[in-house]
Short mmCIF file of C-alpha atoms in Angstrom, two decimals:
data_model
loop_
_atom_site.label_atom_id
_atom_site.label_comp_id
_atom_site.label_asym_id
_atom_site.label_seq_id
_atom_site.Cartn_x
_atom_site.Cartn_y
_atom_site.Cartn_z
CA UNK W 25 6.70 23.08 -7.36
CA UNK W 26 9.28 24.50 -5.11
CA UNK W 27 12.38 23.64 -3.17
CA UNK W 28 12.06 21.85 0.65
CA UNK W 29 12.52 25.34 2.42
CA UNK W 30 10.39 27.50 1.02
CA UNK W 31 7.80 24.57 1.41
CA UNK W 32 8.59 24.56 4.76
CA UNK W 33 8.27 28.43 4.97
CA UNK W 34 5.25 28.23 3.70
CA UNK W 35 3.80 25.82 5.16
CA UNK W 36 4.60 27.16 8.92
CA UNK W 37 3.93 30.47 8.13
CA UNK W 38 0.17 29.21 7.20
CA UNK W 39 -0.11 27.07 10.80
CA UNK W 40 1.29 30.02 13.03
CA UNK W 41 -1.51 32.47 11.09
CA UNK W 42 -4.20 29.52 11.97
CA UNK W 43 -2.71 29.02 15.52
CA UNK W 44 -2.90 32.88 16.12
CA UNK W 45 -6.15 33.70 14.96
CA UNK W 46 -7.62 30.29 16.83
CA UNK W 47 -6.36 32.45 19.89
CA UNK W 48 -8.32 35.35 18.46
CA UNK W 49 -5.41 37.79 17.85
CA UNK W 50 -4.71 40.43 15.18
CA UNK W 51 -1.52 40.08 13.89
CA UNK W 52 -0.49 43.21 15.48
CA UNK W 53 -1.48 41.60 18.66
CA UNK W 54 1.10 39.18 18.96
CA UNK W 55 3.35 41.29 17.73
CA UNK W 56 2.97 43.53 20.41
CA UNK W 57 2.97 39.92 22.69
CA UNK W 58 6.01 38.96 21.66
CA UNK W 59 7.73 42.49 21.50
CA UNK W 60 7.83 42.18 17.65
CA UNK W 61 6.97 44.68 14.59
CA UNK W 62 3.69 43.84 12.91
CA UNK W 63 5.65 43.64 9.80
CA UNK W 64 7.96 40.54 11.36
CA UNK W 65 4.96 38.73 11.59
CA UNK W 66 3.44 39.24 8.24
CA UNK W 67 6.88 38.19 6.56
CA UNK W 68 6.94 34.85 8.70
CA UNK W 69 3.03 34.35 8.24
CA UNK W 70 3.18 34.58 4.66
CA UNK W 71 6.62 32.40 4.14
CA UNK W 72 8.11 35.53 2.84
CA UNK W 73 11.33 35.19 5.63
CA UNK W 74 12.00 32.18 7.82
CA UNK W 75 12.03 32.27 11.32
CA UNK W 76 14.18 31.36 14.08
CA UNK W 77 13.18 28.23 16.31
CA UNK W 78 13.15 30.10 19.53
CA UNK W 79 10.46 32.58 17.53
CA UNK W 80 8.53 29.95 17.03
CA UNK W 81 8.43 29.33 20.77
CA UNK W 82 7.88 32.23 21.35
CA UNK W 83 4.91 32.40 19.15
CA UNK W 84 3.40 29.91 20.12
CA UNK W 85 3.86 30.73 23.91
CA UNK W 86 1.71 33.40 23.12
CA UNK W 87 -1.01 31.36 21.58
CA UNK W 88 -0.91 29.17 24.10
CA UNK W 89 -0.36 25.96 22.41
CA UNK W 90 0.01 23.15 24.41
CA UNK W 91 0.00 20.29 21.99
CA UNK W 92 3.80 19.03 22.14
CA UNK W 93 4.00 17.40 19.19
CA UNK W 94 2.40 20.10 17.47
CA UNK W 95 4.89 22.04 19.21
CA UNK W 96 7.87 20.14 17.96
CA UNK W 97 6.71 19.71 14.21
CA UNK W 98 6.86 23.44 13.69
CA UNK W 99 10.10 23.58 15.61
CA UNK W 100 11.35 21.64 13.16
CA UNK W 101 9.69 23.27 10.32
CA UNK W 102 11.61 26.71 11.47
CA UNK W 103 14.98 24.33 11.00
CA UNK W 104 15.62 23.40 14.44
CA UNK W 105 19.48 22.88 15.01
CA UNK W 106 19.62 22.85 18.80
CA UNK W 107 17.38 19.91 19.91
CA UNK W 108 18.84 16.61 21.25
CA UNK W 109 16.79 12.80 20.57
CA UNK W 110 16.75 11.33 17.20
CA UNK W 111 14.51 14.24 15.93
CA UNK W 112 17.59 16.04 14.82
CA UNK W 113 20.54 13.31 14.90
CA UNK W 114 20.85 13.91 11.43
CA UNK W 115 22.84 17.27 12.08
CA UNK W 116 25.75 15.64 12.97
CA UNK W 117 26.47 15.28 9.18
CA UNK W 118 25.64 18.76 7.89
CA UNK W 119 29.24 17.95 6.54
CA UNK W 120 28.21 15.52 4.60
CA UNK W 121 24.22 15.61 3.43
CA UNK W 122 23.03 18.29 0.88
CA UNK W 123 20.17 20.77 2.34
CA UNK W 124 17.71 18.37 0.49
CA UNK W 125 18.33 15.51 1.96
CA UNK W 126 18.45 16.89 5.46
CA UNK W 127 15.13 18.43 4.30
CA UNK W 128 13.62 15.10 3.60
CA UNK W 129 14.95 13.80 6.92
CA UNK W 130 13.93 15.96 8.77
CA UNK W 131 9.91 15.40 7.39
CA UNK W 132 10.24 11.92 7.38
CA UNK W 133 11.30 12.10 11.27
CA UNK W 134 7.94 13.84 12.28
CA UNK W 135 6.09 12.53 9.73
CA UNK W 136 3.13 10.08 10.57
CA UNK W 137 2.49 8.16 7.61
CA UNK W 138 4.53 7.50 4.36
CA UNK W 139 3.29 6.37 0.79
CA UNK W 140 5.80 5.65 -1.29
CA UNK W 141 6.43 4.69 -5.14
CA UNK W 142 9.56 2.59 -5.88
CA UNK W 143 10.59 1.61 -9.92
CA UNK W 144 13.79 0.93 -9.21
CA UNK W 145 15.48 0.68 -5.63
CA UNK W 146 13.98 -0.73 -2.36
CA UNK W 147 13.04 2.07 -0.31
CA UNK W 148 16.07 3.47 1.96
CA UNK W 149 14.01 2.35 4.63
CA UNK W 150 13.77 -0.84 4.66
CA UNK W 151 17.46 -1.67 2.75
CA UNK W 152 20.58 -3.43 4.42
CA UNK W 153 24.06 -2.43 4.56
CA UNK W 154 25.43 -3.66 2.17
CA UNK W 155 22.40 -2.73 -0.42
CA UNK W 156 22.69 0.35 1.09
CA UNK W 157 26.68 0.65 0.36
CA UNK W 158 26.25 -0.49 -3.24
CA UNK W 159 23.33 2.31 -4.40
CA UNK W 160 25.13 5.09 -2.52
CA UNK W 161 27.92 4.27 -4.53
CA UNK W 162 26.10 4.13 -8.07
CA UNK W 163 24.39 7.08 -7.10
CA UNK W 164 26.97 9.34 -6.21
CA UNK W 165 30.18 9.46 -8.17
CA UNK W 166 33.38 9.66 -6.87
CA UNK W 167 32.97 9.21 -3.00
CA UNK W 168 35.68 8.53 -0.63
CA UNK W 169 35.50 5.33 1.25
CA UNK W 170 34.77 7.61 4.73
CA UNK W 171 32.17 10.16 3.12
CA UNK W 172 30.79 6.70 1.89
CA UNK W 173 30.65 5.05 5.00
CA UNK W 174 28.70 8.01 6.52
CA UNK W 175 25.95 8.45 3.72
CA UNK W 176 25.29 4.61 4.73
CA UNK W 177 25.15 4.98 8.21
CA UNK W 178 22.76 7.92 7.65
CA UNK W 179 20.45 5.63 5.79
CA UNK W 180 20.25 3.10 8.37
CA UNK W 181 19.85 5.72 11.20
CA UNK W 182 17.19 6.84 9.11
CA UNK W 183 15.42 3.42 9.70
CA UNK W 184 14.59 4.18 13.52
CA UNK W 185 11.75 5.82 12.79
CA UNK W 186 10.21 2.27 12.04
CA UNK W 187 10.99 1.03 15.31
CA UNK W 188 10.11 5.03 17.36
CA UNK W 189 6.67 4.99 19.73
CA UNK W 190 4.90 5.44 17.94
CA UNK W 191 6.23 4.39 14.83
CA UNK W 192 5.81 5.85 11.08
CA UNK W 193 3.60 3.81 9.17
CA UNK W 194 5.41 3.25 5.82
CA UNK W 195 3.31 1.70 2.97
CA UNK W 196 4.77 1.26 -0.19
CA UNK W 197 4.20 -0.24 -3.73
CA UNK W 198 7.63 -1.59 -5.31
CA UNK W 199 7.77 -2.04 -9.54
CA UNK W 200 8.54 -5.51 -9.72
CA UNK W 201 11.67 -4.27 -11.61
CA UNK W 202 12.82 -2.93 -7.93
CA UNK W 203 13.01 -6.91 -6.81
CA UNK W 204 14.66 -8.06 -10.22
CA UNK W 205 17.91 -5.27 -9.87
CA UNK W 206 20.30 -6.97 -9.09
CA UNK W 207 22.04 -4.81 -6.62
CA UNK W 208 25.63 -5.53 -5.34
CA UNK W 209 25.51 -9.25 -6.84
CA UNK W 210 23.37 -12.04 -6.22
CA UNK W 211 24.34 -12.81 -2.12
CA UNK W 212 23.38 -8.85 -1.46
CA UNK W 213 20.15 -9.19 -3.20
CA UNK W 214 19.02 -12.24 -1.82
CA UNK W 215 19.76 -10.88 2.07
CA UNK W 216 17.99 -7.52 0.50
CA UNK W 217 14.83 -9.81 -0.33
CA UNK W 218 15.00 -12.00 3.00
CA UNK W 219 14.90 -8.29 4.81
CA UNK W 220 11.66 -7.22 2.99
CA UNK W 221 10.31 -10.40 3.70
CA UNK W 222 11.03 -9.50 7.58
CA UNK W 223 9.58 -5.71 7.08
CA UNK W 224 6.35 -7.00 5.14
CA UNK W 225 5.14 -9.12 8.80
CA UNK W 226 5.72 -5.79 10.97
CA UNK W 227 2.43 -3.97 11.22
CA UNK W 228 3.90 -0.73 10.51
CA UNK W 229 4.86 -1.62 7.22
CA UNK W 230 2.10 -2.42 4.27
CA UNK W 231 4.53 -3.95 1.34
CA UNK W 232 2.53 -4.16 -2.15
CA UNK W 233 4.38 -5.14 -5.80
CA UNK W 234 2.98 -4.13 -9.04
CA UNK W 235 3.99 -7.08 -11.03
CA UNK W 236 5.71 -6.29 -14.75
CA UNK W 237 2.07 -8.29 -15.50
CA UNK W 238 0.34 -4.92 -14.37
CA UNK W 239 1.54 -3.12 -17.60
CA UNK W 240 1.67 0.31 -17.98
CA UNK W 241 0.42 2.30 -14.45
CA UNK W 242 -0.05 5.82 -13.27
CA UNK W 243 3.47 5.58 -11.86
CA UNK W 244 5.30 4.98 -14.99
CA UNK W 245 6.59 8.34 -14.59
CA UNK W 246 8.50 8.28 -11.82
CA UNK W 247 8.51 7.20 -8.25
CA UNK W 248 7.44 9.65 -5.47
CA UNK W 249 6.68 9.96 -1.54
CA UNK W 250 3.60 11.23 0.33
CA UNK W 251 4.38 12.47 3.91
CA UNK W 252 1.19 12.59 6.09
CA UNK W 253 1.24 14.28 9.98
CA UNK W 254 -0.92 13.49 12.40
CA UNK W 255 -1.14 17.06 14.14
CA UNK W 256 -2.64 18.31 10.60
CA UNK W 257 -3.34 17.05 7.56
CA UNK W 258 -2.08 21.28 6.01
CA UNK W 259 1.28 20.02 6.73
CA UNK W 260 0.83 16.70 4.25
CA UNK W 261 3.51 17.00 1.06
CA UNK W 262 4.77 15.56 -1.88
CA UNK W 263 8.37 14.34 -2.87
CA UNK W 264 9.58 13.96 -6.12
CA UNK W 265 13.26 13.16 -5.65
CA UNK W 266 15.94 14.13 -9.07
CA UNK W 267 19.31 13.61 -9.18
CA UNK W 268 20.55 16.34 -7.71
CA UNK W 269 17.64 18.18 -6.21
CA UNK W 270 13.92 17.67 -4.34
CA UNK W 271 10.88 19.18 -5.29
CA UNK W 272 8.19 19.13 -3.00
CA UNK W 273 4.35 19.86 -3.93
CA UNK W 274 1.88 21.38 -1.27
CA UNK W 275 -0.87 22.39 -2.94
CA UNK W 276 -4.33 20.88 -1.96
CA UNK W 277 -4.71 19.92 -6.05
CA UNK W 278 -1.04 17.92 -6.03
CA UNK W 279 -1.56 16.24 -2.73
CA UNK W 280 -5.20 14.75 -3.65
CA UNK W 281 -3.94 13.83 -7.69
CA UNK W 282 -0.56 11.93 -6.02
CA UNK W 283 -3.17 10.29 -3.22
CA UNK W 284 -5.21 9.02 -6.11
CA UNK W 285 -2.49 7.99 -7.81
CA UNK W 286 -1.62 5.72 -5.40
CA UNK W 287 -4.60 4.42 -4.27
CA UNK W 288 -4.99 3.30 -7.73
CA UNK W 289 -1.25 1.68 -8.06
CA UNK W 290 -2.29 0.00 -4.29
CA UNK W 291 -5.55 -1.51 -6.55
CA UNK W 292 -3.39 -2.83 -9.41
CA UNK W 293 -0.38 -4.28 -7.49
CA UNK W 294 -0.63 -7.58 -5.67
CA UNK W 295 -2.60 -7.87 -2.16
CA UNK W 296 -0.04 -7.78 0.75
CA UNK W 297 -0.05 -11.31 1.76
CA UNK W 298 0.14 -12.35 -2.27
CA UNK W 299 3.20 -9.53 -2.04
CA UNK W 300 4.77 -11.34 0.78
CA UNK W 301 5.01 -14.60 -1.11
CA UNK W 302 6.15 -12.89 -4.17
CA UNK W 303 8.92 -11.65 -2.27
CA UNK W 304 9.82 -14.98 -0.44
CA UNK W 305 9.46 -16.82 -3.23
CA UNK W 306 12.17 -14.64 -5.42
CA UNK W 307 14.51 -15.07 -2.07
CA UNK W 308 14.82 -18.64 -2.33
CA UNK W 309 15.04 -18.43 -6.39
CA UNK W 310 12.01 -20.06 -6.91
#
């Protein structure tokens, strides 16, 4: 388990050493491409120093890689600060977020796919304002009314990605004990419910619950988040969020127990359209 940017590290450092010898170059080669010290190379190939965004470019200039979103992901990998769209809107609060969460942001914006486990909030996703307002301020002692207000408006920019082209397919299994919270008082949590009810008909979004009925589960420990990519499944990670830090897993062992994992919560919880009802029913207090 390690922290989001030596993940990241690593993780680019192993796609620019696939990219370069797909082009059929030593790494001596492109060092000599790019005007560069074999040794640079090395470090950034094996995660052992990060690298600059325009190196990237650079790089993969010289390996003549066309694919743009390819192109972007790895940007962003390196820790892109200097690109404009929503991609990196999120550094207009480096003020405000810890590295981690920008980390997380920043995956989730080029991510494909998202699994998620959920035992005890709605996913920031898919939750309103004022749900929104009232976990931010449970989680995090002691926050201003204006560092407040921007943590919340983070969360709901956050929430484009579900509406981008294409979109990020979110699928996620909620504990029934997320829907019985009560979060911010009964009038919040029924508007909460009404919205998942709303998400759970877009066909981005797959919505299961795992009803209390369901017993113990695989997930009792903890919730978690997969992050797939469409450019390449080596990029695909695991997210175990704490309360004050993120470890992420990468290794091919991690990813495929956490994909079981949840492919056997999705088999225990209730059938989407059984979900849906669920959910409807417990926002008119049926």
């Amino acid at each position: 388990m390690q922290n989001g940017p030596a993940v990241r590290r690593r993780k680019l450092g192993a796609e620019l050493r696939a990219l370069r010898t797909g082009a059929g170059l030593t790494s001596g080669e492109a060092a000599r491409l790019v005007g560069w010290h074999q040794s640079k190379v090395s470090r950034i190939e094996t995660g052992a120093s990060g690298v600059k965004p325009a190196d990237v470019r650079l790089l993969l200039d010289a390996y003549a890689v066309a694919d743009a979103q390819l192109r972007e992901l790895l940007i962003v990998l390196a820790g892109s600060e200097d690109g404009g769209g929503r991609h990196h809107w999120w550094h207009a609060y480096r003020g405000v977020l810890p590295p981690t969460y920008r980390d997380f942001i920043s995956l989730e914006s080029q991510a494909s796919g998202m699994r998620t486990l959920e035992t005890s909030v709605v996913p920031g996703l898919l939750q309103t304002p004022e749900y929104a307002r009232a976990v931010t301020r449970a989680a995090v002692e002691g926050l201003d009314d204006e560092r407040l207000d921007a943590l919340v408006e983070v969360r709901l920019a956050r929430q484009d990605v579900l509406r981008a082209r294409p979109p990020l397919e979110l699928t996620a299994v909620l504990d029934e004990a997320v829907l019985r919270r009560e979060v911010g008082g009964p009038e919040v949590m029924t508007r909460q419910l009404h919205r998942l009810v709303e998400a759970a008909r877009l066909p981005q979004v797959r919505l299961q619950v795992l009803p209390f009925g369901a017993g113990a589960h695989v997930g009792i420990t903890g919730p978690f988040v997969i992050f797939s990519f469409l450019s390449t499944s080596d990029l695909d990670v695991v997210v175990l969020d704490h309360l004050t830090s993120s470890l992420y897993l990468e290794r091919k062992e991690d990813l495929e127990a956490y994909t079981e994992a949840f492919n056997t919560l999705q088999i225990h919880a209730l059938s989407p359209e059984d979900s849906l009802d669920f959910i409807a029913a417990m926002g008119e207090g049926a």
